[in-house]
Amino acid sequence: MKRMRNILAVVFLILGILSPVTVKAEDGGGGVDVKEIVFGHIGDAYEWHITTWGQTHVTVPLPIIVYSQTTGWHVFSSARLEENEGSYEGLSIAPEGSRYEGKLVEHDAAGNEVRPWDFSITKVAFALLFNSLLLVVIVLCVARWYRKHPHDSKAPGGFVGFMEMFIMMVNDDIIKSCVGPKYRKFAPYLLTAFFFIFINNLMGLIPFFPGGANVTGNIAITMVLACCTFLAVNLFGTKLYWKDIFWPDVPWWLKVPVPMMPLIEFFGVFTKPFALMIRLFANMLAGHMAMLVLTCLIFISASMGPVLNGTLTVASVLFNIFMNALELLVAFIQAYVFTMLSAVFIGLAQEEHSEEGKALSKEA
């Protein structure tokens, strides 16, 4: 199923990128650019575009906060850029083909584009803050129930009971079994990582505001998550963990005079979090692209006649239902896999876990 999903994502992505079709509306005004729709959705922006009603673009303006070394701080709404034809207070959005395409820039005396320090609340940043706040509210609501009930009270029901089951599943089946005896020290981070990824994945599937933002499909977000795992693994790694990296238990000729195995092990320290980053980013990005291109098939076939358009519309709707159902499963699987691999990497860096593994290998 996963292979089929990846094949569909690649096929329809190529179709969307290579297709030069820009479908004109029936009233003759404007058109639909498939490439712009796909990359506009998965990309970041200084405003949140909700829909287009006739000639009116319904958007949610977001705050722009930048610091220029020449003109100082600038704080204003992104609506000011729209009102002033894309330029305000000497700042403008770099055009297509520019080195800073889609980002705020200013121009120096020679007319060159200069990138100021940008602290703006963009679409992805807003979705990140909103989803994080939503997660905090959910956790505090569950914690409130436990504060009001003694430990010997009956098991909670409804949403609180579901969350208890969910949390215990992650804690017992992933964290406790993968990390080992010292799992309690790492459980807060791993539980946070799981539910943070999961709620962002789910919110990304909601097609209306404030959902729909491709947060976990942004490589900057997955890079920060991977860096957190990297720090958890290496800052709390035991002496045995570092010994196995710089002086592994292999024949001496693999370590001296050419330290081949130590170099490979040291390189693996960085490839593990890199794999975590790419895995989550690529899977979520591919799912969003596949669903968007499937939707755009309806507009691509609009000028091909009613029979072909109707057939492709039905196929597009059916495939979209299938992809949405699959993405619900993928939203959980990607959070599960990221947490499980992080727990495995952390567990391998713990002394007791390594010694237990060596004992088992000797017995085998």
PDB file of C-alpha atoms in Angstrom, residues 144-322:
ATOM      1  CA  ARG A 144      -7.261  18.516  34.739  1.00  0.00           C
ATOM      2  CA  TRP A 145      -9.409  15.382  34.964  1.00  0.00           C
ATOM      3  CA  TYR A 146      -6.641  13.504  36.799  1.00  0.00           C
ATOM      4  CA  ARG A 147      -6.129  16.390  39.230  1.00  0.00           C
ATOM      5  CA  LYS A 148      -9.809  16.286  40.170  1.00  0.00           C
ATOM      6  CA  HIS A 149     -10.011  12.511  40.622  1.00  0.00           C
ATOM      7  CA  PRO A 150      -8.085  10.342  43.115  1.00  0.00           C
ATOM      8  CA  HIS A 151      -5.805   7.577  41.877  1.00  0.00           C
ATOM      9  CA  ASP A 152      -8.163   4.831  43.041  1.00  0.00           C
ATOM     10  CA  SER A 153     -11.160   6.201  41.117  1.00  0.00           C
ATOM     11  CA  LYS A 154     -12.631   4.319  38.194  1.00  0.00           C
ATOM     12  CA  ALA A 155     -11.032   4.579  34.757  1.00  0.00           C
ATOM     13  CA  PRO A 156     -12.028   7.656  32.762  1.00  0.00           C
ATOM     14  CA  GLY A 157     -14.280   7.382  29.751  1.00  0.00           C
ATOM     15  CA  GLY A 158     -14.855   9.391  26.618  1.00  0.00           C
ATOM     16  CA  PHE A 159     -12.073  11.590  25.303  1.00  0.00           C
ATOM     17  CA  VAL A 160      -9.972  11.382  28.476  1.00  0.00           C
ATOM     18  CA  GLY A 161     -10.124   7.590  28.386  1.00  0.00           C
ATOM     19  CA  PHE A 162      -9.122   7.580  24.729  1.00  0.00           C
ATOM     20  CA  MET A 163      -6.151   9.842  25.421  1.00  0.00           C
ATOM     21  CA  GLU A 164      -5.070   7.653  28.361  1.00  0.00           C
ATOM     22  CA  MET A 165      -5.140   4.589  26.131  1.00  0.00           C
ATOM     23  CA  PHE A 166      -3.256   6.472  23.404  1.00  0.00           C
ATOM     24  CA  ILE A 167      -0.561   7.787  25.766  1.00  0.00           C
ATOM     25  CA  MET A 168      -0.066   4.412  27.447  1.00  0.00           C
ATOM     26  CA  MET A 169       0.246   2.744  24.068  1.00  0.00           C
ATOM     27  CA  VAL A 170       3.032   5.100  23.015  1.00  0.00           C
ATOM     28  CA  ASN A 171       4.726   4.898  26.408  1.00  0.00           C
ATOM     29  CA  ASP A 172       4.604   1.107  26.816  1.00  0.00           C
ATOM     30  CA  ASP A 173       4.817  -0.169  23.234  1.00  0.00           C
ATOM     31  CA  ILE A 174       7.354   2.339  21.862  1.00  0.00           C
ATOM     32  CA  ILE A 175       9.281   4.194  24.541  1.00  0.00           C
ATOM     33  CA  LYS A 176       9.569   1.587  27.297  1.00  0.00           C
ATOM     34  CA  SER A 177      10.352  -1.310  24.969  1.00  0.00           C
ATOM     35  CA  CYS A 178      12.862   0.577  22.781  1.00  0.00           C
ATOM     36  CA  VAL A 179      14.733   2.758  25.274  1.00  0.00           C
ATOM     37  CA  GLY A 180      15.087   0.262  28.088  1.00  0.00           C
ATOM     38  CA  PRO A 181      15.333   0.739  31.868  1.00  0.00           C
ATOM     39  CA  LYS A 182      16.088   4.472  31.600  1.00  0.00           C
ATOM     40  CA  TYR A 183      12.976   5.199  29.567  1.00  0.00           C
ATOM     41  CA  ARG A 184      11.437   7.563  32.147  1.00  0.00           C
ATOM     42  CA  LYS A 185      14.109  10.195  31.509  1.00  0.00           C
ATOM     43  CA  PHE A 186      13.292  10.342  27.791  1.00  0.00           C
ATOM     44  CA  ALA A 187       9.534   9.698  27.906  1.00  0.00           C
ATOM     45  CA  PRO A 188       8.516  13.408  28.098  1.00  0.00           C
ATOM     46  CA  TYR A 189      10.450  14.291  24.936  1.00  0.00           C
ATOM     47  CA  LEU A 190       9.337  11.213  22.978  1.00  0.00           C
ATOM     48  CA  LEU A 191       5.671  11.633  23.952  1.00  0.00           C
ATOM     49  CA  THR A 192       5.844  15.301  22.992  1.00  0.00           C
ATOM     50  CA  ALA A 193       7.463  14.465  19.649  1.00  0.00           C
ATOM     51  CA  PHE A 194       4.812  11.827  18.855  1.00  0.00           C
ATOM     52  CA  PHE A 195       1.782  13.987  19.599  1.00  0.00           C
ATOM     53  CA  PHE A 196       3.351  17.087  18.053  1.00  0.00           C
ATOM     54  CA  ILE A 197       3.907  15.269  14.757  1.00  0.00           C
ATOM     55  CA  PHE A 198       0.560  13.508  14.910  1.00  0.00           C
ATOM     56  CA  ILE A 199      -1.553  16.619  15.499  1.00  0.00           C
ATOM     57  CA  ASN A 200       0.308  18.574  12.809  1.00  0.00           C
ATOM     58  CA  ASN A 201      -0.206  15.706  10.376  1.00  0.00           C
ATOM     59  CA  LEU A 202      -3.931  15.608  11.138  1.00  0.00           C
ATOM     60  CA  MET A 203      -4.360  19.387  10.914  1.00  0.00           C
ATOM     61  CA  GLY A 204      -2.615  19.337   7.549  1.00  0.00           C
ATOM     62  CA  LEU A 205      -5.402  17.113   6.179  1.00  0.00           C
ATOM     63  CA  ILE A 206      -8.189  19.534   7.137  1.00  0.00           C
ATOM     64  CA  PRO A 207      -8.974  21.463   3.930  1.00  0.00           C
ATOM     65  CA  PHE A 208     -10.109  24.721   5.548  1.00  0.00           C
ATOM     66  CA  PHE A 209      -8.658  27.362   7.868  1.00  0.00           C
ATOM     67  CA  PRO A 210      -6.919  26.902  10.293  1.00  0.00           C
ATOM     68  CA  GLY A 211      -6.050  23.502   8.871  1.00  0.00           C
ATOM     69  CA  GLY A 212      -4.404  22.598   5.588  1.00  0.00           C
ATOM     70  CA  ALA A 213      -0.920  23.977   6.267  1.00  0.00           C
ATOM     71  CA  ASN A 214       1.878  21.590   5.365  1.00  0.00           C
ATOM     72  CA  VAL A 215       3.801  21.912   8.659  1.00  0.00           C
ATOM     73  CA  THR A 216       5.470  18.497   8.803  1.00  0.00           C
ATOM     74  CA  GLY A 217       6.100  18.735   5.059  1.00  0.00           C
ATOM     75  CA  ASN A 218       8.391  21.694   5.759  1.00  0.00           C
ATOM     76  CA  ILE A 219      11.985  20.524   5.998  1.00  0.00           C
ATOM     77  CA  ALA A 220      12.849  23.217   8.563  1.00  0.00           C
ATOM     78  CA  ILE A 221      10.346  21.698  11.015  1.00  0.00           C
ATOM     79  CA  THR A 222      11.559  18.141  10.518  1.00  0.00           C
ATOM     80  CA  MET A 223      15.174  19.334  10.803  1.00  0.00           C
ATOM     81  CA  VAL A 224      14.499  20.817  14.258  1.00  0.00           C
ATOM     82  CA  LEU A 225      12.816  17.591  15.365  1.00  0.00           C
ATOM     83  CA  ALA A 226      15.755  15.553  14.074  1.00  0.00           C
ATOM     84  CA  CYS A 227      18.193  17.878  15.871  1.00  0.00           C
ATOM     85  CA  CYS A 228      16.306  17.334  19.137  1.00  0.00           C
ATOM     86  CA  THR A 229      16.703  13.574  18.728  1.00  0.00           C
ATOM     87  CA  PHE A 230      20.373  14.087  17.830  1.00  0.00           C
ATOM     88  CA  LEU A 231      20.931  16.022  21.065  1.00  0.00           C
ATOM     89  CA  ALA A 232      18.982  13.513  23.162  1.00  0.00           C
ATOM     90  CA  VAL A 233      21.071  10.656  21.770  1.00  0.00           C
ATOM     91  CA  ASN A 234      24.509  12.222  22.004  1.00  0.00           C
ATOM     92  CA  LEU A 235      24.264  14.426  25.078  1.00  0.00           C
ATOM     93  CA  PHE A 236      23.034  11.515  27.202  1.00  0.00           C
ATOM     94  CA  GLY A 237      25.144   8.858  25.518  1.00  0.00           C
ATOM     95  CA  THR A 238      27.206   6.732  27.900  1.00  0.00           C
ATOM     96  CA  LYS A 239      30.949   6.052  27.802  1.00  0.00           C
ATOM     97  CA  LEU A 240      30.278   2.676  26.231  1.00  0.00           C
ATOM     98  CA  TYR A 241      28.299   4.383  23.454  1.00  0.00           C
ATOM     99  CA  TRP A 242      31.213   6.680  22.589  1.00  0.00           C
ATOM    100  CA  LYS A 243      33.685   3.798  22.911  1.00  0.00           C
ATOM    101  CA  ASP A 244      31.682   1.803  20.365  1.00  0.00           C
ATOM    102  CA  ILE A 245      31.925   4.767  17.992  1.00  0.00           C
ATOM    103  CA  PHE A 246      35.616   5.641  18.262  1.00  0.00           C
ATOM    104  CA  TRP A 247      36.931   2.168  19.173  1.00  0.00           C
ATOM    105  CA  PRO A 248      34.318  -0.413  18.061  1.00  0.00           C
ATOM    106  CA  ASP A 249      34.619  -4.095  18.863  1.00  0.00           C
ATOM    107  CA  VAL A 250      35.934  -5.174  15.438  1.00  0.00           C
ATOM    108  CA  PRO A 251      39.274  -6.654  14.240  1.00  0.00           C
ATOM    109  CA  TRP A 252      42.169  -4.268  14.865  1.00  0.00           C
ATOM    110  CA  TRP A 253      43.061  -3.934  11.179  1.00  0.00           C
ATOM    111  CA  LEU A 254      39.704  -2.176  10.636  1.00  0.00           C
ATOM    112  CA  LYS A 255      40.770   0.488  13.165  1.00  0.00           C
ATOM    113  CA  VAL A 256      44.503   0.977  12.610  1.00  0.00           C
ATOM    114  CA  PRO A 257      46.406   2.302  10.774  1.00  0.00           C
ATOM    115  CA  VAL A 258      43.353   3.511   8.782  1.00  0.00           C
ATOM    116  CA  PRO A 259      40.419   4.178  11.177  1.00  0.00           C
ATOM    117  CA  MET A 260      37.833   2.886   8.717  1.00  0.00           C
ATOM    118  CA  MET A 261      35.219   1.604  11.180  1.00  0.00           C
ATOM    119  CA  PRO A 262      35.505   4.594  13.591  1.00  0.00           C
ATOM    120  CA  LEU A 263      34.941   6.920  10.634  1.00  0.00           C
ATOM    121  CA  ILE A 264      31.916   4.914   9.515  1.00  0.00           C
ATOM    122  CA  GLU A 265      30.481   4.876  13.052  1.00  0.00           C
ATOM    123  CA  PHE A 266      31.114   8.609  13.477  1.00  0.00           C
ATOM    124  CA  PHE A 267      29.447   9.311  10.134  1.00  0.00           C
ATOM    125  CA  GLY A 268      26.462   7.278  11.333  1.00  0.00           C
ATOM    126  CA  VAL A 269      25.994   9.670  14.245  1.00  0.00           C
ATOM    127  CA  PHE A 270      24.865  12.303  11.719  1.00  0.00           C
ATOM    128  CA  THR A 271      23.140  10.078   9.145  1.00  0.00           C
ATOM    129  CA  LYS A 272      20.599   8.754  11.658  1.00  0.00           C
ATOM    130  CA  PRO A 273      18.951  12.125  12.430  1.00  0.00           C
ATOM    131  CA  PHE A 274      19.293  13.075   8.759  1.00  0.00           C
ATOM    132  CA  ALA A 275      17.287   9.968   7.814  1.00  0.00           C
ATOM    133  CA  LEU A 276      14.631  10.927  10.390  1.00  0.00           C
ATOM    134  CA  MET A 277      14.391  14.413   8.897  1.00  0.00           C
ATOM    135  CA  ILE A 278      14.082  13.257   5.269  1.00  0.00           C
ATOM    136  CA  ARG A 279      11.696  10.380   6.012  1.00  0.00           C
ATOM    137  CA  LEU A 280       9.068  12.550   7.712  1.00  0.00           C
ATOM    138  CA  PHE A 281       9.481  15.471   5.306  1.00  0.00           C
ATOM    139  CA  ALA A 282       9.290  13.394   2.110  1.00  0.00           C
ATOM    140  CA  ASN A 283       6.310  11.268   3.159  1.00  0.00           C
ATOM    141  CA  MET A 284       4.133  14.187   4.230  1.00  0.00           C
ATOM    142  CA  LEU A 285       5.142  16.326   1.241  1.00  0.00           C
ATOM    143  CA  ALA A 286       4.370  13.519  -1.224  1.00  0.00           C
ATOM    144  CA  GLY A 287       0.920  12.945   0.265  1.00  0.00           C
ATOM    145  CA  HIS A 288      -0.074  16.611  -0.014  1.00  0.00           C
ATOM    146  CA  MET A 289       1.222  16.832  -3.575  1.00  0.00           C
ATOM    147  CA  ALA A 290      -0.627  13.703  -4.671  1.00  0.00           C
ATOM    148  CA  MET A 291      -3.974  14.928  -3.334  1.00  0.00           C
ATOM    149  CA  LEU A 292      -3.557  18.393  -4.862  1.00  0.00           C
ATOM    150  CA  VAL A 293      -2.628  17.092  -8.300  1.00  0.00           C
ATOM    151  CA  LEU A 294      -5.538  14.635  -8.211  1.00  0.00           C
ATOM    152  CA  THR A 295      -7.870  17.551  -7.483  1.00  0.00           C
ATOM    153  CA  CYS A 296      -6.345  19.598 -10.297  1.00  0.00           C
ATOM    154  CA  LEU A 297      -7.187  16.820 -12.788  1.00  0.00           C
ATOM    155  CA  ILE A 298     -10.757  18.120 -12.683  1.00  0.00           C
ATOM    156  CA  PHE A 299      -9.638  21.543 -13.948  1.00  0.00           C
ATOM    157  CA  ILE A 300      -7.110  20.122 -16.405  1.00  0.00           C
ATOM    158  CA  SER A 301      -9.850  18.097 -18.118  1.00  0.00           C
ATOM    159  CA  ALA A 302     -12.401  20.957 -18.105  1.00  0.00           C
ATOM    160  CA  SER A 303     -11.721  21.825 -21.749  1.00  0.00           C
ATOM    161  CA  MET A 304     -11.571  18.203 -22.959  1.00  0.00           C
ATOM    162  CA  GLY A 305     -15.290  17.668 -23.317  1.00  0.00           C
ATOM    163  CA  PRO A 306     -18.024  16.619 -20.878  1.00  0.00           C
ATOM    164  CA  VAL A 307     -17.438  12.871 -21.216  1.00  0.00           C
ATOM    165  CA  LEU A 308     -13.716  12.925 -20.466  1.00  0.00           C
ATOM    166  CA  ASN A 309     -14.124  15.656 -17.864  1.00  0.00           C
ATOM    167  CA  GLY A 310     -16.892  13.754 -16.094  1.00  0.00           C
ATOM    168  CA  THR A 311     -14.905  10.510 -16.114  1.00  0.00           C
ATOM    169  CA  LEU A 312     -11.749  12.133 -14.764  1.00  0.00           C
ATOM    170  CA  THR A 313     -13.782  14.053 -12.181  1.00  0.00           C
ATOM    171  CA  VAL A 314     -15.276  10.845 -10.799  1.00  0.00           C
ATOM    172  CA  ALA A 315     -11.841   9.184 -10.841  1.00  0.00           C
ATOM    173  CA  SER A 316     -10.285  12.196  -9.144  1.00  0.00           C
ATOM    174  CA  VAL A 317     -12.901  12.223  -6.380  1.00  0.00           C
ATOM    175  CA  LEU A 318     -12.562   8.482  -5.759  1.00  0.00           C
ATOM    176  CA  PHE A 319      -8.771   8.645  -5.704  1.00  0.00           C
ATOM    177  CA  ASN A 320      -8.914  11.655  -3.377  1.00  0.00           C
ATOM    178  CA  ILE A 321     -11.159   9.792  -0.939  1.00  0.00           C
ATOM    179  CA  PHE A 322      -8.726   6.885  -1.038  1.00  0.00           C
TER     180      PHE A 322
END
